[in-house]
CSV table of C-alpha atoms in Angstrom, one decimal:
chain,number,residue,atom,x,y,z
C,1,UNK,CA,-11.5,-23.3,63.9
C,2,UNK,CA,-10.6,-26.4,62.5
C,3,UNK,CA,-8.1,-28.7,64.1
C,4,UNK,CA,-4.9,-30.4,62.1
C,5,UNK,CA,-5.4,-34.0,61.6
C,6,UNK,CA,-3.5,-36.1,63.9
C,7,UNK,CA,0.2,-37.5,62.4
C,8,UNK,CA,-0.9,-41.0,61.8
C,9,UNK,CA,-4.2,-39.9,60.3
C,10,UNK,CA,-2.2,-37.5,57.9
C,11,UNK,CA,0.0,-40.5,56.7
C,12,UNK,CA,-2.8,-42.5,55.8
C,13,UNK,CA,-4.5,-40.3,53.5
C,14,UNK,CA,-4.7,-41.2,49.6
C,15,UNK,CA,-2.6,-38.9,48.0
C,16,UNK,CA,-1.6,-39.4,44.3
C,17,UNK,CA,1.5,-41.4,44.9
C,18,UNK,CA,-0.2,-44.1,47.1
C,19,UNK,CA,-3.0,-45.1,44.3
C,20,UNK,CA,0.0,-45.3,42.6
C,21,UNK,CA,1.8,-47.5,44.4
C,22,UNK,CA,-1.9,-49.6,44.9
C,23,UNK,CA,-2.3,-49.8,41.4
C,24,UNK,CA,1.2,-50.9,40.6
C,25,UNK,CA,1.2,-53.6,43.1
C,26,UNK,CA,-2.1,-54.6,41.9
C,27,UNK,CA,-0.4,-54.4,38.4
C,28,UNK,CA,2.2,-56.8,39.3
C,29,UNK,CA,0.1,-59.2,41.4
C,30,UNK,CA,-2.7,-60.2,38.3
C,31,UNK,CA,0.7,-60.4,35.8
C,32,UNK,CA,1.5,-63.4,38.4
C,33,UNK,CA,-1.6,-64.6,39.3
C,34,UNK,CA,-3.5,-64.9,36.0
C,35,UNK,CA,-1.2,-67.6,34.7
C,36,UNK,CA,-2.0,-69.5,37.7
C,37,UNK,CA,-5.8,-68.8,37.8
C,38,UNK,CA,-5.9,-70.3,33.9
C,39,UNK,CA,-4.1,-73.3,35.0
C,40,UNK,CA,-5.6,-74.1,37.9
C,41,UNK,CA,-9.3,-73.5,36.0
C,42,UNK,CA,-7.6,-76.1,33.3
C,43,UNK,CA,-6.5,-78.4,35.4
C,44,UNK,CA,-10.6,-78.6,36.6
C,45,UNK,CA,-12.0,-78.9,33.0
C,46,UNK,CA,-12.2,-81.6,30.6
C,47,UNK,CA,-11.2,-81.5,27.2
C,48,UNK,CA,-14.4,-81.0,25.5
C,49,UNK,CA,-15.1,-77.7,27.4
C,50,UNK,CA,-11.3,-76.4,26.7
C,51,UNK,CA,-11.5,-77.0,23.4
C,52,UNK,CA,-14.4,-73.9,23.3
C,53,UNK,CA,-11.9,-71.6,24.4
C,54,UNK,CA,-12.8,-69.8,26.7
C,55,UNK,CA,-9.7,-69.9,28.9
C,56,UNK,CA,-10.5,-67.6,31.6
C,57,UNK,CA,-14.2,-69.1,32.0
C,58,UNK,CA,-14.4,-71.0,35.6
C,59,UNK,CA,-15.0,-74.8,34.8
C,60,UNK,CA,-18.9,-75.6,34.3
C,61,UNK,CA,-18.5,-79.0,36.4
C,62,UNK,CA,-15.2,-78.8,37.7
C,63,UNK,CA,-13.6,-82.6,38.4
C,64,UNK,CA,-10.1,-83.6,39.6
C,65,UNK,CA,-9.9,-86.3,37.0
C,66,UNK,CA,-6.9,-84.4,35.5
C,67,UNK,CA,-5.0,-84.4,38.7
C,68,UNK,CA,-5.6,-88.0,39.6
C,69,UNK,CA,-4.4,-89.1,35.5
C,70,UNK,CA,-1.1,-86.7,36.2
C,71,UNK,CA,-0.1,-88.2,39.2
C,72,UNK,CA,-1.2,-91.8,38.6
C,73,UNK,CA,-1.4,-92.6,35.0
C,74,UNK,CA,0.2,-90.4,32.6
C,75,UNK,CA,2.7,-91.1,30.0
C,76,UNK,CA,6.2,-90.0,30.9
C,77,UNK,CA,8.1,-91.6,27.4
C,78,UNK,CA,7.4,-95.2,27.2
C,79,UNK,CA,5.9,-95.4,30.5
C,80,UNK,CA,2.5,-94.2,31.9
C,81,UNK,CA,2.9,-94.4,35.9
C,82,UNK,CA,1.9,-91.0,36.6
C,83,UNK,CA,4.3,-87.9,38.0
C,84,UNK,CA,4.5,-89.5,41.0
C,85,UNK,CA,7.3,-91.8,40.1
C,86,UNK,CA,9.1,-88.2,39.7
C,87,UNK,CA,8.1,-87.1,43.0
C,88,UNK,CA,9.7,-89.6,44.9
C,89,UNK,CA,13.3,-89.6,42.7
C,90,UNK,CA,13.0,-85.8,43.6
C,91,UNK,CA,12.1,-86.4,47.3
C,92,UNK,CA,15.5,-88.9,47.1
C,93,UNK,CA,17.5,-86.2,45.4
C,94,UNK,CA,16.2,-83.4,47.9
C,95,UNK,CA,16.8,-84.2,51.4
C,96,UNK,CA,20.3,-85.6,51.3
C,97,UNK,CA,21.2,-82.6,49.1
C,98,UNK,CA,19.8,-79.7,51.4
C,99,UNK,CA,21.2,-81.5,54.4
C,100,UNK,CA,24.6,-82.1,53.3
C,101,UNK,CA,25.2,-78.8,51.7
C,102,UNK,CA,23.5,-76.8,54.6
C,103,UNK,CA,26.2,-78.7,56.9
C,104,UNK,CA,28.9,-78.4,54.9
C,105,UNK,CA,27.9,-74.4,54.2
C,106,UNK,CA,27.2,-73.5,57.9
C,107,UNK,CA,30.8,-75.3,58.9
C,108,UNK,CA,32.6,-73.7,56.2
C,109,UNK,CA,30.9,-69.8,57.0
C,110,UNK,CA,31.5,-70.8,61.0
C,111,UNK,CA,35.1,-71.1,60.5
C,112,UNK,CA,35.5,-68.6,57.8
C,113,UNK,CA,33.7,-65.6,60.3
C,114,UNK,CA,35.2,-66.8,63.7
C,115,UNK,CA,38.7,-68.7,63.2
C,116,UNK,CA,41.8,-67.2,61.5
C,117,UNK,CA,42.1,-69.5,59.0
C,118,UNK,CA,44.9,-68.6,56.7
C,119,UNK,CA,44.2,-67.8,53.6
C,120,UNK,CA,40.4,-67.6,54.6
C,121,UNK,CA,39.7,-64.4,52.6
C,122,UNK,CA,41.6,-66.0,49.9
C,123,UNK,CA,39.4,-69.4,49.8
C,124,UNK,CA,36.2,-67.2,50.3
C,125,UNK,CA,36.6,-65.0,47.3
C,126,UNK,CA,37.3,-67.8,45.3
C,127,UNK,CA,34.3,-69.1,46.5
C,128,UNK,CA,32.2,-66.2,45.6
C,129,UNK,CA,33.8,-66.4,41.9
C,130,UNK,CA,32.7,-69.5,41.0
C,131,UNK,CA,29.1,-69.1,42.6
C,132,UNK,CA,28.9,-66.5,40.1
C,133,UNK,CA,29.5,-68.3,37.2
C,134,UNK,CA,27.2,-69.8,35.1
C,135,UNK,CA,26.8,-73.4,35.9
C,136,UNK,CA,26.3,-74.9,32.6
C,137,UNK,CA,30.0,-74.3,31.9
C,138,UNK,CA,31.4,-76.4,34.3
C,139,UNK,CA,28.2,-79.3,32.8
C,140,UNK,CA,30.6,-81.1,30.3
C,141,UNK,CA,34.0,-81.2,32.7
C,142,UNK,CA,31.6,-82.4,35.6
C,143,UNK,CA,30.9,-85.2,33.1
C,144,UNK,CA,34.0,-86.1,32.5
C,145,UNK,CA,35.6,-86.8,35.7
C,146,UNK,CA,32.3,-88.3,37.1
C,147,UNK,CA,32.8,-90.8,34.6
C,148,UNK,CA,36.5,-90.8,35.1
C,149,UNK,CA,35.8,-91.3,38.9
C,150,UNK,CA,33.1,-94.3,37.7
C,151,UNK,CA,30.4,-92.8,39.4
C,152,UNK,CA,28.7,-91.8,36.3
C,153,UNK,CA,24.5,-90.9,36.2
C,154,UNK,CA,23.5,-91.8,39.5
C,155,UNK,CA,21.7,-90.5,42.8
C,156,UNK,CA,25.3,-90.3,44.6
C,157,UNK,CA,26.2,-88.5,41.5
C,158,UNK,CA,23.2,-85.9,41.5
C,159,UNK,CA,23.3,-85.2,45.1
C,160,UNK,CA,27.1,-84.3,45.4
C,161,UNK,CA,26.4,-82.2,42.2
C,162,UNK,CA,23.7,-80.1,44.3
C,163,UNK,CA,26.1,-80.2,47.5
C,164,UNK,CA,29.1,-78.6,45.2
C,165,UNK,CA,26.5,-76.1,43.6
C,166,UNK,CA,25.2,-75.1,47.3
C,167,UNK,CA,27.9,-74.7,48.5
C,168,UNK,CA,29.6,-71.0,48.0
C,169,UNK,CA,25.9,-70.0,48.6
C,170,UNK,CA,25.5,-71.5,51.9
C,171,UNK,CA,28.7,-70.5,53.1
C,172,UNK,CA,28.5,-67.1,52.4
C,173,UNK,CA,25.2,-67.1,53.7
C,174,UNK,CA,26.1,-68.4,57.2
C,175,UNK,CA,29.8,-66.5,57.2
C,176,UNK,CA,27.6,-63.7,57.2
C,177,UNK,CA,25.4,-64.4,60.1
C,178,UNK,CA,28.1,-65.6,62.2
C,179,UNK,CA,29.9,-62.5,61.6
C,180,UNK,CA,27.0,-60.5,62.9
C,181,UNK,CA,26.6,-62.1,66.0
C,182,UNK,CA,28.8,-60.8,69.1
C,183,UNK,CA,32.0,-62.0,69.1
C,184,UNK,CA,32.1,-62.0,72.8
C,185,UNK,CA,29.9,-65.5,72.5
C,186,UNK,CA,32.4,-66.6,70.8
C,187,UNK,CA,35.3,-65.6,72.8
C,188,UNK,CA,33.5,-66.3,76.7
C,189,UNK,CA,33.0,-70.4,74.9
C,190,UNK,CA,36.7,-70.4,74.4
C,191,UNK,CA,37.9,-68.9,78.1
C,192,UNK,CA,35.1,-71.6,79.3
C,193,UNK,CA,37.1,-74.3,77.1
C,194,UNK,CA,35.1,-75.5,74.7
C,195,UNK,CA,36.7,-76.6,71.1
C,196,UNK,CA,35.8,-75.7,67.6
C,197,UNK,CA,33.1,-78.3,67.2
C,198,UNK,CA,31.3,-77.9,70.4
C,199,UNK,CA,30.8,-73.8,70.2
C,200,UNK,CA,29.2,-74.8,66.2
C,201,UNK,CA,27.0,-77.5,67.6
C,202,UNK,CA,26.0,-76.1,70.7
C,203,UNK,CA,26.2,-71.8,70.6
C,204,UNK,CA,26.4,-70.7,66.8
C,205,UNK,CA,23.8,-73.7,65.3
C,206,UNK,CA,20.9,-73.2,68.1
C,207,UNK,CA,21.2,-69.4,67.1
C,208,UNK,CA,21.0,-69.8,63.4
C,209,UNK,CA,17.6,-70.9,63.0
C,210,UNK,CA,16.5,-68.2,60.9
C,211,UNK,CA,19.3,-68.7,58.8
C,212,UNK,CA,18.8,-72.3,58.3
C,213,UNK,CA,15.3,-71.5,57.3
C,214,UNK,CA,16.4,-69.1,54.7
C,215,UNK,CA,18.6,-71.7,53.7
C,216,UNK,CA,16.6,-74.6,53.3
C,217,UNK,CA,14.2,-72.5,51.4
C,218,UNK,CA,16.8,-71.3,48.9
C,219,UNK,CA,18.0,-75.0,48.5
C,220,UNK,CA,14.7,-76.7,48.3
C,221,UNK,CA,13.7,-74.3,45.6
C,222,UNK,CA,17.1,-74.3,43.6
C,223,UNK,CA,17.3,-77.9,43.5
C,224,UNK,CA,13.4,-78.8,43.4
C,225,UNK,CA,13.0,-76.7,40.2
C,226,UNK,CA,16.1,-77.6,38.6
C,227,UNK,CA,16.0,-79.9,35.3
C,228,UNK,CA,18.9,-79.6,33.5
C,229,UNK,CA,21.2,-81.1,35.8
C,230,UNK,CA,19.1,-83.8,37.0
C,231,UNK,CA,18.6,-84.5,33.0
C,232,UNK,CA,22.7,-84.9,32.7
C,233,UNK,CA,23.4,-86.7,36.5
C,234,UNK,CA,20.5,-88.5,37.9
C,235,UNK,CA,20.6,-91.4,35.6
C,236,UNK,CA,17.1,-92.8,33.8
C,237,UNK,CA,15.7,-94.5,36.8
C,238,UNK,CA,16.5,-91.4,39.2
C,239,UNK,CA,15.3,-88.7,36.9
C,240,UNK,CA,13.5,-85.5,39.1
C,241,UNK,CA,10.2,-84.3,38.9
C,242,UNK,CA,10.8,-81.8,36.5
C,243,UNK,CA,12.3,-83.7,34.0
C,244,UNK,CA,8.9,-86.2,34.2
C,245,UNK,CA,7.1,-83.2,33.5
C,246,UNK,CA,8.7,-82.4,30.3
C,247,UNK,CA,8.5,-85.8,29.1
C,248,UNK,CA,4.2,-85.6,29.9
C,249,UNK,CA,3.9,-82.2,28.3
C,250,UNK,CA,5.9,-83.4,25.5
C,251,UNK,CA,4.7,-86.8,25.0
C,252,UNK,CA,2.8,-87.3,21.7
C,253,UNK,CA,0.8,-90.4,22.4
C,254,UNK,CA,-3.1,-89.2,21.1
C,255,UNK,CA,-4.6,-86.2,22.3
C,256,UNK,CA,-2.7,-83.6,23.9
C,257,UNK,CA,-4.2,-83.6,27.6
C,258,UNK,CA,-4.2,-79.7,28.4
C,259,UNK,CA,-5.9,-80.6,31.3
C,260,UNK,CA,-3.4,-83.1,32.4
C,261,UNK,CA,-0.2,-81.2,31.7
C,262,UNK,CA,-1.5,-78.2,33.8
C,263,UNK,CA,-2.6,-80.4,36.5
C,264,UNK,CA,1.0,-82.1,36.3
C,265,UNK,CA,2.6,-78.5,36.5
C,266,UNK,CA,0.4,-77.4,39.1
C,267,UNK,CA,1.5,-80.6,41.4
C,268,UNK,CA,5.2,-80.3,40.1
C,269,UNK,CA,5.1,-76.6,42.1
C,270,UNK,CA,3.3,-77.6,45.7
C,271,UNK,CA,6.3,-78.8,47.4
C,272,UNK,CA,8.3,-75.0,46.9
C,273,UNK,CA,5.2,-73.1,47.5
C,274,UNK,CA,4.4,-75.2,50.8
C,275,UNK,CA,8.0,-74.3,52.2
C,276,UNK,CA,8.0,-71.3,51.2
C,277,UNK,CA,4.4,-70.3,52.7
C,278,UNK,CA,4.9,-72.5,55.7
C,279,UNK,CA,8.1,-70.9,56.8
C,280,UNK,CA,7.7,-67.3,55.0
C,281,UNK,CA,8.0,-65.6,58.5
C,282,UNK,CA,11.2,-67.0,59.2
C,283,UNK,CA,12.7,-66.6,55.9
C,284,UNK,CA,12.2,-62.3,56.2
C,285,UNK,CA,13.3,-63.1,59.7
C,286,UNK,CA,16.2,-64.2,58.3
C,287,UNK,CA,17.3,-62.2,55.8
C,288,UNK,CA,16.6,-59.4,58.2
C,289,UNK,CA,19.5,-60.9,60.8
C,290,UNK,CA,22.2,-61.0,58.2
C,291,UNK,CA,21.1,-62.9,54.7
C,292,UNK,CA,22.3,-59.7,52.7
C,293,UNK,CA,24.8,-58.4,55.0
C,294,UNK,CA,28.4,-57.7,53.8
């Protein structure tokens, strides 16, 4: 008489619905991955063997000639120094920005979830309204009273741009997390006498490393990838990465370097994609402990 397969076996069988699921996440993984695999393959041929056509053909002698001309050498306007020029503006415009607004964020949430601030639900919802507005509107009055305030297009500029943007995200993130937490942390610190700043810097911050994770990742990506506000605020000598990137794909000096431009694109995405892969555990880890919680 044959026996009943055990639970775990029964759960692991193919039944219509899993090839399903297999095929649609295979589905959705070559839609994301193909664009990659042609640009990467690009990036590794010269011009004479992309002009056959054959775009999804590995290269016949691949070379990283492409790569070293996008980072050293190619034309950005007027001026052929390479990407790398943009790297560095972008590295400038990156770490005070996530820093600041991460700080200013995690304070904000920390007093928000713990300390009866008046008017805190007030302040936060107004918060959450503008975070959800689209940021090109506020572009043009931003403009204005930089210029008005004599700051103008500069790095100062661009990084307290990034800060303002970051910051109803950041809060709410944090507020969030801090809410979760016991409050009887919160309340033994007080009975043993320590003040507002010393339960942020030495209880809640030590226990918010997920959160910060999550946090520089959503920050490095926002502000890495962003061009249109870097275009308006950085300045000309501060301009990010991603704004040299336009100005190589679009430049119209010669030949158009397919090669070149992917190899540029592919080197304008390694800094997000490191993060993120470097610090993907701690980023579910954190989104798990109160990222999306109400």
């Amino acid at each position: 008489m044959a026996q009943p397969l055990p639970a775990a076996r029964r759960g692991k069988r193919m039944t219509p619905a899993r090839w399903g699921l297999y095929a649609f996440i295979f589905i959705t993984a070559l839609y994301f991955l193909l664009p990659l695999y042609v640009m990467v393959v690009t990036s590794l041929k010269p011009m004479a063997e992309i002009r056959q056509g054959n775009l999804l053909a590995l290269p016949a002698a691949p070379s990283i000639d492409a790569w070293v001309k996008a980072w050293t050498s190619a034309c950005t306007g007027l001026t052929c120094q390479g990407i790398k020029i943009g790297f560095l503006n972008s590295l400038r415009i990156l770490v005070p920005s996530v820093v600041i607004s991460i700080l200013v964020g995690s304070l904000t949430g920390y007093a928000l979830s713990l300390w009866r601030v008046r008017g805190a639900n007030i302040l936060f919802g107004a918060m959450m309204v503008v975070a959800f507005i689209p940021y090109q509107v506020f572009i043009y009055p931003l403009v204005r009273l930089f210029s008005f305030a004599g700051l103008g297009q500069s790095l100062l500029t661009i990084v307290i741009i990034h800060t303002i943007f970051g910051f109803p995200t950041m809060t709410l993130l944090f507020r969030n997390y801090f809410a979760s937490l016991p409050v009887e942390l919160f309340k033994a610190a007080r009975v043993d006498g320590a003040g507002f700043y010393q339960i942020y810097a030495q209880i809640m911050m030590p226990m918010a490393t997920p959160m910060i994770v999550v946090a520089v990742i959503l920050q490095t990506t926002g502000i890495w990838n962003d061009f249109i506000l870097g275009l308006v605020f950085a300045g000309r000598d501060n301009l990010p990465m991603t704004v040299q990137l336009n100005n190589i794909v679009n430049s119209t000096q010669g030949e158009r370097a397919y090669n070149v431009d992917m190899a540029a694109t592919l080197l304008t995405a390694l800094l997000p994609l490191a993060v993120y892969f470097g610090s993907g555990r701690w980023f579910v880890r954190g989104i798990a402990a109160g990222a999306v919680k109400g």
